[in-house]
C-alpha positions as a LaTeX table, in Angstrom:
\begin{tabular}{lrrr}
\hline
Residue & $x$ (\AA) & $y$ (\AA) & $z$ (\AA) \\
\hline
Unk1 & $-18.80$ & $-6.46$ & 21.27 \\
Unk2 & $-15.64$ & $-5.77$ & 19.34 \\
Unk3 & $-12.84$ & $-3.53$ & 20.49 \\
Unk4 & $-14.21$ & $-0.61$ & 18.43 \\
Unk5 & $-17.70$ & $-1.03$ & 19.91 \\
Unk6 & $-19.43$ & $-2.46$ & 16.84 \\
Unk7 & $-21.20$ & $-5.80$ & 17.12 \\
Unk8 & $-19.32$ & $-8.86$ & 15.96 \\
Unk9 & $-21.12$ & $-11.15$ & 13.52 \\
Unk10 & $-20.10$ & $-14.59$ & 12.25 \\
Unk11 & $-18.37$ & $-14.94$ & 8.88 \\
Unk12 & $-17.51$ & $-18.10$ & 6.96 \\
Unk13 & $-14.05$ & $-18.07$ & 5.37 \\
Unk14 & $-12.70$ & $-20.58$ & 2.87 \\
Unk15 & $-8.92$ & $-20.93$ & 3.30 \\
Unk16 & $-6.89$ & $-22.62$ & 0.54 \\
Unk17 & $-3.63$ & $-24.49$ & 1.23 \\
Unk18 & $-0.97$ & $-26.11$ & $-0.98$ \\
Unk19 & 0.76 & $-29.28$ & 0.23 \\
Unk20 & 4.06 & $-30.40$ & $-1.29$ \\
Unk21 & 6.21 & $-33.42$ & $-0.51$ \\
Unk22 & 9.97 & $-33.02$ & $-1.00$ \\
Unk23 & 11.57 & $-35.13$ & $-3.69$ \\
Unk24 & 9.44 & $-33.82$ & $-6.53$ \\
Unk25 & 7.93 & $-37.18$ & $-7.46$ \\
Unk26 & 4.35 & $-36.18$ & $-6.62$ \\
Unk27 & 2.46 & $-33.09$ & $-7.80$ \\
Unk28 & 1.30 & $-30.65$ & $-5.15$ \\
Unk29 & $-2.11$ & $-31.16$ & $-3.57$ \\
Unk30 & $-4.50$ & $-28.42$ & $-2.53$ \\
Unk31 & $-7.06$ & $-28.31$ & 0.25 \\
Unk32 & $-9.61$ & $-25.91$ & 1.59 \\
Unk33 & $-10.72$ & $-25.34$ & 5.17 \\
Unk34 & $-14.00$ & $-23.63$ & 5.91 \\
Unk35 & $-13.87$ & $-21.77$ & 9.21 \\
Unk36 & $-16.15$ & $-19.62$ & 11.31 \\
Unk37 & $-14.79$ & $-16.21$ & 12.33 \\
Unk38 & $-16.49$ & $-13.50$ & 14.39 \\
Unk39 & $-15.66$ & $-9.92$ & 13.38 \\
Unk40 & $-17.22$ & $-6.47$ & 13.25 \\
Unk41 & $-16.74$ & $-6.06$ & 9.47 \\
Unk42 & $-15.90$ & $-8.05$ & 6.33 \\
Unk43 & $-12.47$ & $-6.37$ & 6.19 \\
Unk44 & $-11.67$ & $-7.42$ & 9.76 \\
Unk45 & $-12.95$ & $-10.96$ & 9.06 \\
Unk46 & $-10.65$ & $-11.21$ & 6.02 \\
Unk47 & $-7.67$ & $-10.03$ & 8.08 \\
Unk48 & $-8.41$ & $-12.64$ & 10.75 \\
Unk49 & $-8.81$ & $-15.35$ & 8.07 \\
Unk50 & $-5.50$ & $-14.42$ & 6.43 \\
Unk51 & $-3.70$ & $-14.45$ & 9.78 \\
Unk52 & $-5.15$ & $-17.85$ & 10.61 \\
Unk53 & $-4.07$ & $-19.21$ & 7.22 \\
Unk54 & $-0.49$ & $-18.00$ & 7.68 \\
Unk55 & $-0.41$ & $-19.41$ & 11.22 \\
Unk56 & $-1.38$ & $-22.85$ & 9.89 \\
Unk57 & 1.58 & $-23.01$ & 7.50 \\
Unk58 & 3.98 & $-25.74$ & 8.55 \\
Unk59 & 6.68 & $-28.15$ & 7.43 \\
Unk60 & 7.53 & $-31.55$ & 8.88 \\
Unk61 & 9.34 & $-34.77$ & 7.97 \\
Unk62 & 7.08 & $-37.67$ & 6.99 \\
Unk63 & 7.80 & $-41.34$ & 7.77 \\
Unk64 & 10.14 & $-41.50$ & 4.72 \\
Unk65 & 12.20 & $-38.50$ & 5.85 \\
Unk66 & 10.75 & $-36.26$ & 3.13 \\
Unk67 & 9.78 & $-32.71$ & 3.97 \\
Unk68 & 6.03 & $-32.06$ & 3.76 \\
Unk69 & 5.19 & $-28.37$ & 3.44 \\
Unk70 & 1.77 & $-26.78$ & 3.94 \\
Unk71 & 1.56 & $-23.27$ & 2.44 \\
Unk72 & $-1.35$ & $-20.85$ & 2.72 \\
Unk73 & $-2.54$ & $-19.82$ & $-0.78$ \\
Unk74 & $-5.25$ & $-17.36$ & 0.23 \\
Unk75 & $-8.86$ & $-16.72$ & 1.18 \\
Unk76 & $-11.05$ & $-18.13$ & $-1.62$ \\
Unk77 & $-14.33$ & $-16.83$ & $-0.21$ \\
Unk78 & $-15.65$ & $-14.85$ & 2.74 \\
Unk79 & $-19.33$ & $-14.40$ & 3.54 \\
Unk80 & $-21.44$ & $-13.46$ & 6.50 \\
Unk81 & $-22.82$ & $-16.64$ & 8.09 \\
Unk82 & $-26.52$ & $-17.41$ & 7.81 \\
Unk83 & $-26.79$ & $-18.40$ & 11.50 \\
Unk84 & $-25.26$ & $-17.07$ & 14.69 \\
Unk85 & $-25.52$ & $-20.24$ & 16.79 \\
Unk86 & $-22.12$ & $-21.86$ & 16.02 \\
Unk87 & $-18.92$ & $-21.65$ & 18.07 \\
Unk88 & $-16.22$ & $-19.43$ & 16.60 \\
Unk89 & $-12.92$ & $-20.64$ & 15.07 \\
Unk90 & $-14.28$ & $-24.10$ & 14.32 \\
Unk91 & $-13.41$ & $-25.75$ & 11.02 \\
Unk92 & $-16.76$ & $-26.56$ & 9.48 \\
Unk93 & $-15.68$ & $-28.36$ & 6.33 \\
Unk94 & $-12.45$ & $-29.49$ & 4.70 \\
Unk95 & $-11.66$ & $-31.26$ & 1.45 \\
Unk96 & $-8.64$ & $-31.83$ & $-0.82$ \\
Unk97 & $-8.22$ & $-31.45$ & $-4.56$ \\
Unk98 & $-5.44$ & $-31.90$ & $-7.12$ \\
Unk99 & $-5.80$ & $-28.99$ & $-9.52$ \\
Unk100 & $-5.80$ & $-25.38$ & $-8.30$ \\
Unk101 & $-6.47$ & $-23.98$ & $-11.79$ \\
Unk102 & $-9.60$ & $-26.15$ & $-12.11$ \\
Unk103 & $-10.67$ & $-25.17$ & $-8.59$ \\
Unk104 & $-10.42$ & $-21.49$ & $-9.50$ \\
Unk105 & $-12.40$ & $-22.13$ & $-12.70$ \\
Unk106 & $-15.19$ & $-23.99$ & $-10.92$ \\
Unk107 & $-15.44$ & $-21.85$ & $-7.76$ \\
Unk108 & $-14.45$ & $-18.40$ & $-9.01$ \\
Unk109 & $-16.60$ & $-15.58$ & $-7.67$ \\
Unk110 & $-17.28$ & $-14.63$ & $-11.31$ \\
Unk111 & $-18.62$ & $-18.09$ & $-12.23$ \\
Unk112 & $-21.58$ & $-20.06$ & $-10.94$ \\
Unk113 & $-20.65$ & $-23.43$ & $-9.38$ \\
Unk114 & $-20.57$ & $-26.39$ & $-11.78$ \\
Unk115 & $-24.00$ & $-27.81$ & $-12.54$ \\
Unk116 & $-26.02$ & $-24.71$ & $-11.73$ \\
Unk117 & $-28.23$ & $-22.80$ & $-14.10$ \\
Unk118 & $-26.56$ & $-19.93$ & $-16.05$ \\
\hline
\end{tabular}
């Protein structure tokens, strides 16, 4: 049960991150993490997802002394999970990509994923 008494259900959130390496010689990279969150409503699940994304922001020096910065871009998608048998706060899937504009074009909520029927 949640604090307000409503039942918590599992949600899948897609978190998008931008990675930049100091020096400016390489373009930024983008990645997405798919995580499981338990919450009593979609609004609460989004708030938890956004907090998690901000908490994962970091900067560190790589082996060449360059600063690598991970920045949270936002929640790309949030949906109630199909199954309730997974542990919470587990990253289920992660991949990287080079072009955020293309990502938004392909995976926008207003567009069907590439290769699907219209």
